[in-house]
Amino acid sequence: MMRTISLVILLIFFTASGLLSQGLATTPVAYPTNFTVAKDGSGNFKTIQEAINAVRDLSQQRVTIFIKDGLYQEKIVVPSWKINITLVGESQAGTILSNNDYSGKPFPNGVDAMGKDKFNTFNSYTLLVQGNDFSAENLTIQNTSGPVGQAVALHIEADRVLIKNCRLLGYQDTLYVAKDGCRQLFDQCFIEGTTDFIFGDATVVFRQCIIRSLKNSYITAASTKRGQQYGFVFFDCDLIADSSVNKVFLGRPWRPYAQTVFIHTKMGKHILPAGWDNWRNAENEKTAFYAEYKSMGDGGNVLQRVPWSKQLTRKQARHFTIEKIFATPDAWQPK
């Protein structure tokens, strides 16, 4: 009799356990898809970094972080395991992400893990993006160090990144776009700086952007890898400058196989007739690919361009579309 009761109890236990486990299996955990950041405490978080940290690791759904207007003086990192994140500012001019580190500035707390005691170009950023499928819109990212050397505002080393309707402000090395194989689109952005203020080795499209030079120097310094099909491509952009600026090159090769192409771009009179520079190395002229198609404006007169640069034919220009540039490996088509 006791044995029969024991068997019945065990049967009831296992049946209940099975039903419980089935119930758990059919009730997915809900993770937040929206956060609000506000300095006054009216949101979920007071800092942008706190909100990024709260996003589920390797999230399979997009998480939007809405940032209310304010000056957010932070050094922000989106690590590689924080993917599918969108930052949206309340207003482009009012939502400001700001920092002031620069190459050569001493670390505030001694040495880092590598034994270094000063910042360099690559860790001077205000915002570092390593997580794929990142986007940002309607905000300002700035490095306020001033003309003290390399000082990055936005540093990207992620794939499928969309930056839309944003202001990127700095001086030397404002925007670092890395790495080779990564694809990034800057759409209707305002980017300003002094020397090499758009640089790196990623495949990057700039569409309808305003590019402002603050001094006589170089706009781009691509480091495109050998064999990489595309480097920097500018579509329908507007190159402007301060009134005192009158000698600006479109680019110079940070590495020998640099690629930079301007298509349907309006160029102010600050752009030098030669257009391009070889970075004091004639060998770069054999490997770099610098080209234009239907440049406009006072600086768009291409008759005196350096002979090693190219003017694309209409047929050649057809190879430069967003669909083709971002075709591999997964035909990413940002909207």
JSON list of N, CA and C in Angstrom, two decimals, residues 152-216:
[
{"chain": "A", "resi": 152, "resn": "VAL", "atom": "N", "xyz": [40.06, 62.63, -31.18]},
{"chain": "A", "resi": 152, "resn": "VAL", "atom": "CA", "xyz": [38.94, 62.02, -31.90]},
{"chain": "A", "resi": 152, "resn": "VAL", "atom": "C", "xyz": [37.62, 62.30, -31.19]},
{"chain": "A", "resi": 153, "resn": "ALA", "atom": "N", "xyz": [36.61, 62.67, -31.96]},
{"chain": "A", "resi": 153, "resn": "ALA", "atom": "CA", "xyz": [35.26, 62.80, -31.41]},
{"chain": "A", "resi": 153, "resn": "ALA", "atom": "C", "xyz": [34.54, 61.45, -31.50]},
{"chain": "A", "resi": 154, "resn": "LEU", "atom": "N", "xyz": [34.47, 60.89, -32.71]},
{"chain": "A", "resi": 154, "resn": "LEU", "atom": "CA", "xyz": [33.78, 59.61, -32.94]},
{"chain": "A", "resi": 154, "resn": "LEU", "atom": "C", "xyz": [34.75, 58.60, -33.53]},
{"chain": "A", "resi": 155, "resn": "HIS", "atom": "N", "xyz": [34.87, 57.46, -32.88]},
{"chain": "A", "resi": 155, "resn": "HIS", "atom": "CA", "xyz": [35.75, 56.37, -33.30]},
{"chain": "A", "resi": 155, "resn": "HIS", "atom": "C", "xyz": [34.87, 55.13, -33.51]},
{"chain": "A", "resi": 156, "resn": "ILE", "atom": "N", "xyz": [34.81, 54.64, -34.75]},
{"chain": "A", "resi": 156, "resn": "ILE", "atom": "CA", "xyz": [33.96, 53.48, -35.06]},
{"chain": "A", "resi": 156, "resn": "ILE", "atom": "C", "xyz": [34.82, 52.33, -35.55]},
{"chain": "A", "resi": 157, "resn": "GLU", "atom": "N", "xyz": [34.62, 51.16, -34.98]},
{"chain": "A", "resi": 157, "resn": "GLU", "atom": "CA", "xyz": [35.24, 49.94, -35.49]},
{"chain": "A", "resi": 157, "resn": "GLU", "atom": "C", "xyz": [34.19, 48.82, -35.48]},
{"chain": "A", "resi": 158, "resn": "ALA", "atom": "N", "xyz": [33.08, 49.12, -36.14]},
{"chain": "A", "resi": 158, "resn": "ALA", "atom": "CA", "xyz": [31.94, 48.20, -36.19]},
{"chain": "A", "resi": 158, "resn": "ALA", "atom": "C", "xyz": [31.37, 48.18, -37.59]},
{"chain": "A", "resi": 159, "resn": "ASP", "atom": "N", "xyz": [30.64, 47.11, -37.91]},
{"chain": "A", "resi": 159, "resn": "ASP", "atom": "CA", "xyz": [30.03, 46.95, -39.22]},
{"chain": "A", "resi": 159, "resn": "ASP", "atom": "C", "xyz": [28.55, 47.33, -39.16]},
{"chain": "A", "resi": 160, "resn": "ARG", "atom": "N", "xyz": [28.04, 47.80, -40.31]},
{"chain": "A", "resi": 160, "resn": "ARG", "atom": "CA", "xyz": [26.64, 48.18, -40.47]},
{"chain": "A", "resi": 160, "resn": "ARG", "atom": "C", "xyz": [26.27, 49.29, -39.48]},
{"chain": "A", "resi": 161, "resn": "VAL", "atom": "N", "xyz": [26.93, 50.42, -39.66]},
{"chain": "A", "resi": 161, "resn": "VAL", "atom": "CA", "xyz": [26.72, 51.57, -38.78]},
{"chain": "A", "resi": 161, "resn": "VAL", "atom": "C", "xyz": [26.12, 52.71, -39.60]},
{"chain": "A", "resi": 162, "resn": "LEU", "atom": "N", "xyz": [25.06, 53.31, -39.06]},
{"chain": "A", "resi": 162, "resn": "LEU", "atom": "CA", "xyz": [24.39, 54.44, -39.70]},
{"chain": "A", "resi": 162, "resn": "LEU", "atom": "C", "xyz": [24.42, 55.63, -38.76]},
{"chain": "A", "resi": 163, "resn": "ILE", "atom": "N", "xyz": [25.02, 56.74, -39.23]},
{"chain": "A", "resi": 163, "resn": "ILE", "atom": "CA", "xyz": [25.03, 57.99, -38.48]},
{"chain": "A", "resi": 163, "resn": "ILE", "atom": "C", "xyz": [24.24, 58.99, -39.31]},
{"chain": "A", "resi": 164, "resn": "LYS", "atom": "N", "xyz": [23.13, 59.49, -38.78]},
{"chain": "A", "resi": 164, "resn": "LYS", "atom": "CA", "xyz": [22.22, 60.32, -39.56]},
{"chain": "A", "resi": 164, "resn": "LYS", "atom": "C", "xyz": [21.90, 61.62, -38.84]},
{"chain": "A", "resi": 165, "resn": "ASN", "atom": "N", "xyz": [21.98, 62.72, -39.60]},
{"chain": "A", "resi": 165, "resn": "ASN", "atom": "CA", "xyz": [21.60, 64.04, -39.09]},
{"chain": "A", "resi": 165, "resn": "ASN", "atom": "C", "xyz": [22.32, 64.35, -37.78]},
{"chain": "A", "resi": 166, "resn": "CYS", "atom": "N", "xyz": [23.63, 64.09, -37.77]},
{"chain": "A", "resi": 166, "resn": "CYS", "atom": "CA", "xyz": [24.44, 64.37, -36.58]},
{"chain": "A", "resi": 166, "resn": "CYS", "atom": "C", "xyz": [25.52, 65.40, -36.90]},
{"chain": "A", "resi": 167, "resn": "ARG", "atom": "N", "xyz": [25.99, 66.08, -35.86]},
{"chain": "A", "resi": 167, "resn": "ARG", "atom": "CA", "xyz": [27.14, 66.98, -35.98]},
{"chain": "A", "resi": 167, "resn": "ARG", "atom": "C", "xyz": [28.34, 66.32, -35.31]},
{"chain": "A", "resi": 168, "resn": "LEU", "atom": "N", "xyz": [29.46, 66.29, -36.02]},
{"chain": "A", "resi": 168, "resn": "LEU", "atom": "CA", "xyz": [30.71, 65.75, -35.49]},
{"chain": "A", "resi": 168, "resn": "LEU", "atom": "C", "xyz": [31.72, 66.89, -35.47]},
{"chain": "A", "resi": 169, "resn": "LEU", "atom": "N", "xyz": [32.11, 67.31, -34.28]},
{"chain": "A", "resi": 169, "resn": "LEU", "atom": "CA", "xyz": [32.90, 68.52, -34.12]},
{"chain": "A", "resi": 169, "resn": "LEU", "atom": "C", "xyz": [34.25, 68.21, -33.47]},
{"chain": "A", "resi": 170, "resn": "GLY", "atom": "N", "xyz": [35.31, 68.78, -34.03]},
{"chain": "A", "resi": 170, "resn": "GLY", "atom": "CA", "xyz": [36.63, 68.62, -33.46]},
{"chain": "A", "resi": 170, "resn": "GLY", "atom": "C", "xyz": [37.64, 69.40, -34.26]},
{"chain": "A", "resi": 171, "resn": "TYR", "atom": "N", "xyz": [38.88, 69.01, -34.14]},
{"chain": "A", "resi": 171, "resn": "TYR", "atom": "CA", "xyz": [39.97, 69.66, -34.87]},
{"chain": "A", "resi": 171, "resn": "TYR", "atom": "C", "xyz": [40.72, 68.58, -35.65]},
{"chain": "A", "resi": 172, "resn": "GLN", "atom": "N", "xyz": [41.90, 68.20, -35.22]},
{"chain": "A", "resi": 172, "resn": "GLN", "atom": "CA", "xyz": [42.61, 67.14, -35.93]},
{"chain": "A", "resi": 172, "resn": "GLN", "atom": "C", "xyz": [42.03, 65.77, -35.58]},
{"chain": "A", "resi": 173, "resn": "ASP", "atom": "N", "xyz": [41.78, 64.96, -36.63]},
{"chain": "A", "resi": 173, "resn": "ASP", "atom": "CA", "xyz": [41.30, 63.58, -36.45]},
{"chain": "A", "resi": 173, "resn": "ASP", "atom": "C", "xyz": [39.92, 63.50, -35.79]},
{"chain": "A", "resi": 174, "resn": "THR", "atom": "N", "xyz": [39.00, 64.32, -36.23]},
{"chain": "A", "resi": 174, "resn": "THR", "atom": "CA", "xyz": [37.66, 64.33, -35.65]},
{"chain": "A", "resi": 174, "resn": "THR", "atom": "C", "xyz": [36.96, 62.98, -35.74]},
{"chain": "A", "resi": 175, "resn": "LEU", "atom": "N", "xyz": [37.03, 62.36, -36.92]},
{"chain": "A", "resi": 175, "resn": "LEU", "atom": "CA", "xyz": [36.28, 61.12, -37.19]},
{"chain": "A", "resi": 175, "resn": "LEU", "atom": "C", "xyz": [37.22, 60.01, -37.63]},
{"chain": "A", "resi": 176, "resn": "TYR", "atom": "N", "xyz": [37.28, 58.94, -36.83]},
{"chain": "A", "resi": 176, "resn": "TYR", "atom": "CA", "xyz": [38.10, 57.76, -37.17]},
{"chain": "A", "resi": 176, "resn": "TYR", "atom": "C", "xyz": [37.17, 56.62, -37.53]},
{"chain": "A", "resi": 177, "resn": "VAL", "atom": "N", "xyz": [37.21, 56.21, -38.79]},
{"chain": "A", "resi": 177, "resn": "VAL", "atom": "CA", "xyz": [36.34, 55.14, -39.28]},
{"chain": "A", "resi": 177, "resn": "VAL", "atom": "C", "xyz": [37.19, 53.90, -39.57]},
{"chain": "A", "resi": 178, "resn": "ALA", "atom": "N", "xyz": [37.00, 52.87, -38.76]},
{"chain": "A", "resi": 178, "resn": "ALA", "atom": "CA", "xyz": [37.75, 51.64, -38.88]},
{"chain": "A", "resi": 178, "resn": "ALA", "atom": "C", "xyz": [36.72, 50.51, -38.80]},
{"chain": "A", "resi": 179, "resn": "LYS", "atom": "N", "xyz": [36.99, 49.33, -39.12]},
{"chain": "A", "resi": 179, "resn": "LYS", "atom": "CA", "xyz": [38.20, 48.70, -39.61]},
{"chain": "A", "resi": 179, "resn": "LYS", "atom": "C", "xyz": [37.92, 48.23, -41.02]},
{"chain": "A", "resi": 180, "resn": "ASP", "atom": "N", "xyz": [38.94, 47.67, -41.70]},
{"chain": "A", "resi": 180, "resn": "ASP", "atom": "CA", "xyz": [38.70, 47.14, -43.04]},
{"chain": "A", "resi": 180, "resn": "ASP", "atom": "C", "xyz": [37.65, 46.04, -42.96]},
{"chain": "A", "resi": 181, "resn": "GLY", "atom": "N", "xyz": [36.74, 46.03, -43.92]},
{"chain": "A", "resi": 181, "resn": "GLY", "atom": "CA", "xyz": [35.63, 45.09, -43.90]},
{"chain": "A", "resi": 181, "resn": "GLY", "atom": "C", "xyz": [34.40, 45.64, -43.21]},
{"chain": "A", "resi": 182, "resn": "CYS", "atom": "N", "xyz": [34.52, 46.74, -42.48]},
{"chain": "A", "resi": 182, "resn": "CYS", "atom": "CA", "xyz": [33.37, 47.36, -41.84]},
{"chain": "A", "resi": 182, "resn": "CYS", "atom": "C", "xyz": [32.75, 48.40, -42.76]},
{"chain": "A", "resi": 183, "resn": "ARG", "atom": "N", "xyz": [31.41, 48.49, -42.74]},
{"chain": "A", "resi": 183, "resn": "ARG", "atom": "CA", "xyz": [30.68, 49.40, -43.61]},
{"chain": "A", "resi": 183, "resn": "ARG", "atom": "C", "xyz": [29.90, 50.41, -42.77]},
{"chain": "A", "resi": 184, "resn": "GLN", "atom": "N", "xyz": [30.01, 51.67, -43.17]},
{"chain": "A", "resi": 184, "resn": "GLN", "atom": "CA", "xyz": [29.40, 52.74, -42.39]},
{"chain": "A", "resi": 184, "resn": "GLN", "atom": "C", "xyz": [28.83, 53.80, -43.34]},
{"chain": "A", "resi": 185, "resn": "LEU", "atom": "N", "xyz": [27.68, 54.36, -42.96]},
{"chain": "A", "resi": 185, "resn": "LEU", "atom": "CA", "xyz": [27.03, 55.40, -43.75]},
{"chain": "A", "resi": 185, "resn": "LEU", "atom": "C", "xyz": [26.80, 56.63, -42.88]},
{"chain": "A", "resi": 186, "resn": "PHE", "atom": "N", "xyz": [27.26, 57.78, -43.38]},
{"chain": "A", "resi": 186, "resn": "PHE", "atom": "CA", "xyz": [26.99, 59.07, -42.75]},
{"chain": "A", "resi": 186, "resn": "PHE", "atom": "C", "xyz": [26.02, 59.81, -43.66]},
{"chain": "A", "resi": 187, "resn": "ASP", "atom": "N", "xyz": [24.83, 60.05, -43.17]},
{"chain": "A", "resi": 187, "resn": "ASP", "atom": "CA", "xyz": [23.76, 60.60, -43.98]},
{"chain": "A", "resi": 187, "resn": "ASP", "atom": "C", "xyz": [23.35, 61.97, -43.43]},
{"chain": "A", "resi": 188, "resn": "GLN", "atom": "N", "xyz": [23.50, 63.01, -44.26]},
{"chain": "A", "resi": 188, "resn": "GLN", "atom": "CA", "xyz": [23.08, 64.36, -43.89]},
{"chain": "A", "resi": 188, "resn": "GLN", "atom": "C", "xyz": [23.71, 64.82, -42.58]},
{"chain": "A", "resi": 189, "resn": "CYS", "atom": "N", "xyz": [25.00, 64.60, -42.46]},
{"chain": "A", "resi": 189, "resn": "CYS", "atom": "CA", "xyz": [25.74, 64.99, -41.26]},
{"chain": "A", "resi": 189, "resn": "CYS", "atom": "C", "xyz": [26.58, 66.24, -41.52]},
{"chain": "A", "resi": 190, "resn": "PHE", "atom": "N", "xyz": [26.97, 66.89, -40.44]},
{"chain": "A", "resi": 190, "resn": "PHE", "atom": "CA", "xyz": [27.88, 68.03, -40.48]},
{"chain": "A", "resi": 190, "resn": "PHE", "atom": "C", "xyz": [29.17, 67.59, -39.79]},
{"chain": "A", "resi": 191, "resn": "ILE", "atom": "N", "xyz": [30.29, 67.66, -40.52]},
{"chain": "A", "resi": 191, "resn": "ILE", "atom": "CA", "xyz": [31.57, 67.19, -39.98]},
{"chain": "A", "resi": 191, "resn": "ILE", "atom": "C", "xyz": [32.60, 68.29, -40.16]},
{"chain": "A", "resi": 192, "resn": "GLU", "atom": "N", "xyz": [33.27, 68.68, -39.08]},
{"chain": "A", "resi": 192, "resn": "GLU", "atom": "CA", "xyz": [34.27, 69.73, -39.19]},
{"chain": "A", "resi": 192, "resn": "GLU", "atom": "C", "xyz": [35.56, 69.33, -38.50]},
{"chain": "A", "resi": 193, "resn": "GLY", "atom": "N", "xyz": [36.66, 69.95, -38.97]},
{"chain": "A", "resi": 193, "resn": "GLY", "atom": "CA", "xyz": [37.96, 69.68, -38.36]},
{"chain": "A", "resi": 193, "resn": "GLY", "atom": "C", "xyz": [39.06, 70.40, -39.09]},
{"chain": "A", "resi": 194, "resn": "THR", "atom": "N", "xyz": [40.29, 70.04, -38.75]},
{"chain": "A", "resi": 194, "resn": "THR", "atom": "CA", "xyz": [41.45, 70.70, -39.33]},
{"chain": "A", "resi": 194, "resn": "THR", "atom": "C", "xyz": [42.25, 69.76, -40.23]},
{"chain": "A", "resi": 195, "resn": "THR", "atom": "N", "xyz": [43.04, 68.88, -39.64]},
{"chain": "A", "resi": 195, "resn": "THR", "atom": "CA", "xyz": [43.95, 68.01, -40.39]},
{"chain": "A", "resi": 195, "resn": "THR", "atom": "C", "xyz": [43.48, 66.56, -40.36]},
{"chain": "A", "resi": 196, "resn": "ASP", "atom": "N", "xyz": [43.38, 65.94, -41.55]},
{"chain": "A", "resi": 196, "resn": "ASP", "atom": "CA", "xyz": [43.02, 64.51, -41.64]},
{"chain": "A", "resi": 196, "resn": "ASP", "atom": "C", "xyz": [41.79, 64.21, -40.79]},
{"chain": "A", "resi": 197, "resn": "PHE", "atom": "N", "xyz": [40.80, 65.09, -40.82]},
{"chain": "A", "resi": 197, "resn": "PHE", "atom": "CA", "xyz": [39.72, 64.94, -39.83]},
{"chain": "A", "resi": 197, "resn": "PHE", "atom": "C", "xyz": [38.69, 63.90, -40.22]},
{"chain": "A", "resi": 198, "resn": "ILE", "atom": "N", "xyz": [38.88, 63.24, -41.37]},
{"chain": "A", "resi": 198, "resn": "ILE", "atom": "CA", "xyz": [38.13, 62.02, -41.70]},
{"chain": "A", "resi": 198, "resn": "ILE", "atom": "C", "xyz": [39.17, 61.00, -42.11]},
{"chain": "A", "resi": 199, "resn": "PHE", "atom": "N", "xyz": [39.40, 59.98, -41.28]},
{"chain": "A", "resi": 199, "resn": "PHE", "atom": "CA", "xyz": [40.51, 59.05, -41.56]},
{"chain": "A", "resi": 199, "resn": "PHE", "atom": "C", "xyz": [40.17, 57.63, -41.13]},
{"chain": "A", "resi": 200, "resn": "GLY", "atom": "N", "xyz": [40.86, 56.66, -41.75]},
{"chain": "A", "resi": 200, "resn": "GLY", "atom": "CA", "xyz": [40.66, 55.27, -41.38]},
{"chain": "A", "resi": 200, "resn": "GLY", "atom": "C", "xyz": [40.57, 54.34, -42.58]},
{"chain": "A", "resi": 201, "resn": "ASP", "atom": "N", "xyz": [40.29, 53.06, -42.30]},
{"chain": "A", "resi": 201, "resn": "ASP", "atom": "CA", "xyz": [40.35, 52.02, -43.33]},
{"chain": "A", "resi": 201, "resn": "ASP", "atom": "C", "xyz": [39.03, 51.32, -43.60]},
{"chain": "A", "resi": 202, "resn": "ALA", "atom": "N", "xyz": [37.93, 51.83, -43.05]},
{"chain": "A", "resi": 202, "resn": "ALA", "atom": "CA", "xyz": [36.62, 51.21, -43.31]},
{"chain": "A", "resi": 202, "resn": "ALA", "atom": "C", "xyz": [36.11, 51.59, -44.69]},
{"chain": "A", "resi": 203, "resn": "THR", "atom": "N", "xyz": [35.05, 50.91, -45.11]},
{"chain": "A", "resi": 203, "resn": "THR", "atom": "CA", "xyz": [34.31, 51.28, -46.32]},
{"chain": "A", "resi": 203, "resn": "THR", "atom": "C", "xyz": [33.19, 52.22, -45.89]},
{"chain": "A", "resi": 204, "resn": "VAL", "atom": "N", "xyz": [33.27, 53.48, -46.32]},
{"chain": "A", "resi": 204, "resn": "VAL", "atom": "CA", "xyz": [32.39, 54.50, -45.76]},
{"chain": "A", "resi": 204, "resn": "VAL", "atom": "C", "xyz": [31.77, 55.34, -46.87]},
{"chain": "A", "resi": 205, "resn": "VAL", "atom": "N", "xyz": [30.47, 55.58, -46.76]},
{"chain": "A", "resi": 205, "resn": "VAL", "atom": "CA", "xyz": [29.75, 56.47, -47.66]},
{"chain": "A", "resi": 205, "resn": "VAL", "atom": "C", "xyz": [29.32, 57.71, -46.88]},
{"chain": "A", "resi": 206, "resn": "PHE", "atom": "N", "xyz": [29.56, 58.87, -47.48]},
{"chain": "A", "resi": 206, "resn": "PHE", "atom": "CA", "xyz": [29.08, 60.14, -46.94]},
{"chain": "A", "resi": 206, "resn": "PHE", "atom": "C", "xyz": [28.06, 60.67, -47.93]},
{"chain": "A", "resi": 207, "resn": "ARG", "atom": "N", "xyz": [26.80, 60.77, -47.51]},
{"chain": "A", "resi": 207, "resn": "ARG", "atom": "CA", "xyz": [25.72, 61.17, -48.40]},
{"chain": "A", "resi": 207, "resn": "ARG", "atom": "C", "xyz": [25.11, 62.49, -47.93]},
{"chain": "A", "resi": 208, "resn": "GLN", "atom": "N", "xyz": [25.18, 63.49, -48.80]},
{"chain": "A", "resi": 208, "resn": "GLN", "atom": "CA", "xyz": [24.59, 64.81, -48.52]},
{"chain": "A", "resi": 208, "resn": "GLN", "atom": "C", "xyz": [25.10, 65.38, -47.20]},
{"chain": "A", "resi": 209, "resn": "CYS", "atom": "N", "xyz": [26.40, 65.28, -47.00]},
{"chain": "A", "resi": 209, "resn": "CYS", "atom": "CA", "xyz": [27.01, 65.82, -45.79]},
{"chain": "A", "resi": 209, "resn": "CYS", "atom": "C", "xyz": [27.67, 67.17, -46.07]},
{"chain": "A", "resi": 210, "resn": "ILE", "atom": "N", "xyz": [27.75, 67.99, -45.04]},
{"chain": "A", "resi": 210, "resn": "ILE", "atom": "CA", "xyz": [28.50, 69.25, -45.11]},
{"chain": "A", "resi": 210, "resn": "ILE", "atom": "C", "xyz": [29.82, 69.01, -44.39]},
{"chain": "A", "resi": 211, "resn": "ILE", "atom": "N", "xyz": [30.92, 69.25, -45.12]},
{"chain": "A", "resi": 211, "resn": "ILE", "atom": "CA", "xyz": [32.26, 69.00, -44.59]},
{"chain": "A", "resi": 211, "resn": "ILE", "atom": "C", "xyz": [32.97, 70.35, -44.47]},
{"chain": "A", "resi": 212, "resn": "ARG", "atom": "N", "xyz": [33.28, 70.75, -43.24]},
{"chain": "A", "resi": 212, "resn": "ARG", "atom": "CA", "xyz": [33.82, 72.10, -43.01]},
{"chain": "A", "resi": 212, "resn": "ARG", "atom": "C", "xyz": [35.27, 72.04, -42.53]},
{"chain": "A", "resi": 213, "resn": "SER", "atom": "N", "xyz": [36.16, 72.71, -43.27]},
{"chain": "A", "resi": 213, "resn": "SER", "atom": "CA", "xyz": [37.57, 72.80, -42.91]},
{"chain": "A", "resi": 213, "resn": "SER", "atom": "C", "xyz": [37.81, 74.05, -42.08]},
{"chain": "A", "resi": 214, "resn": "LEU", "atom": "N", "xyz": [38.52, 73.87, -40.96]},
{"chain": "A", "resi": 214, "resn": "LEU", "atom": "CA", "xyz": [38.77, 74.98, -40.05]},
{"chain": "A", "resi": 214, "resn": "LEU", "atom": "C", "xyz": [40.15, 75.61, -40.26]},
{"chain": "A", "resi": 215, "resn": "LYS", "atom": "N", "xyz": [41.01, 74.97, -41.06]},
{"chain": "A", "resi": 215, "resn": "LYS", "atom": "CA", "xyz": [42.33, 75.54, -41.35]},
{"chain": "A", "resi": 215, "resn": "LYS", "atom": "C", "xyz": [42.85, 74.96, -42.66]},
{"chain": "A", "resi": 216, "resn": "ASN", "atom": "N", "xyz": [43.91, 75.53, -43.16]},
{"chain": "A", "resi": 216, "resn": "ASN", "atom": "CA", "xyz": [44.56, 75.01, -44.37]},
{"chain": "A", "resi": 216, "resn": "ASN", "atom": "C", "xyz": [45.22, 73.68, -44.06]}
]
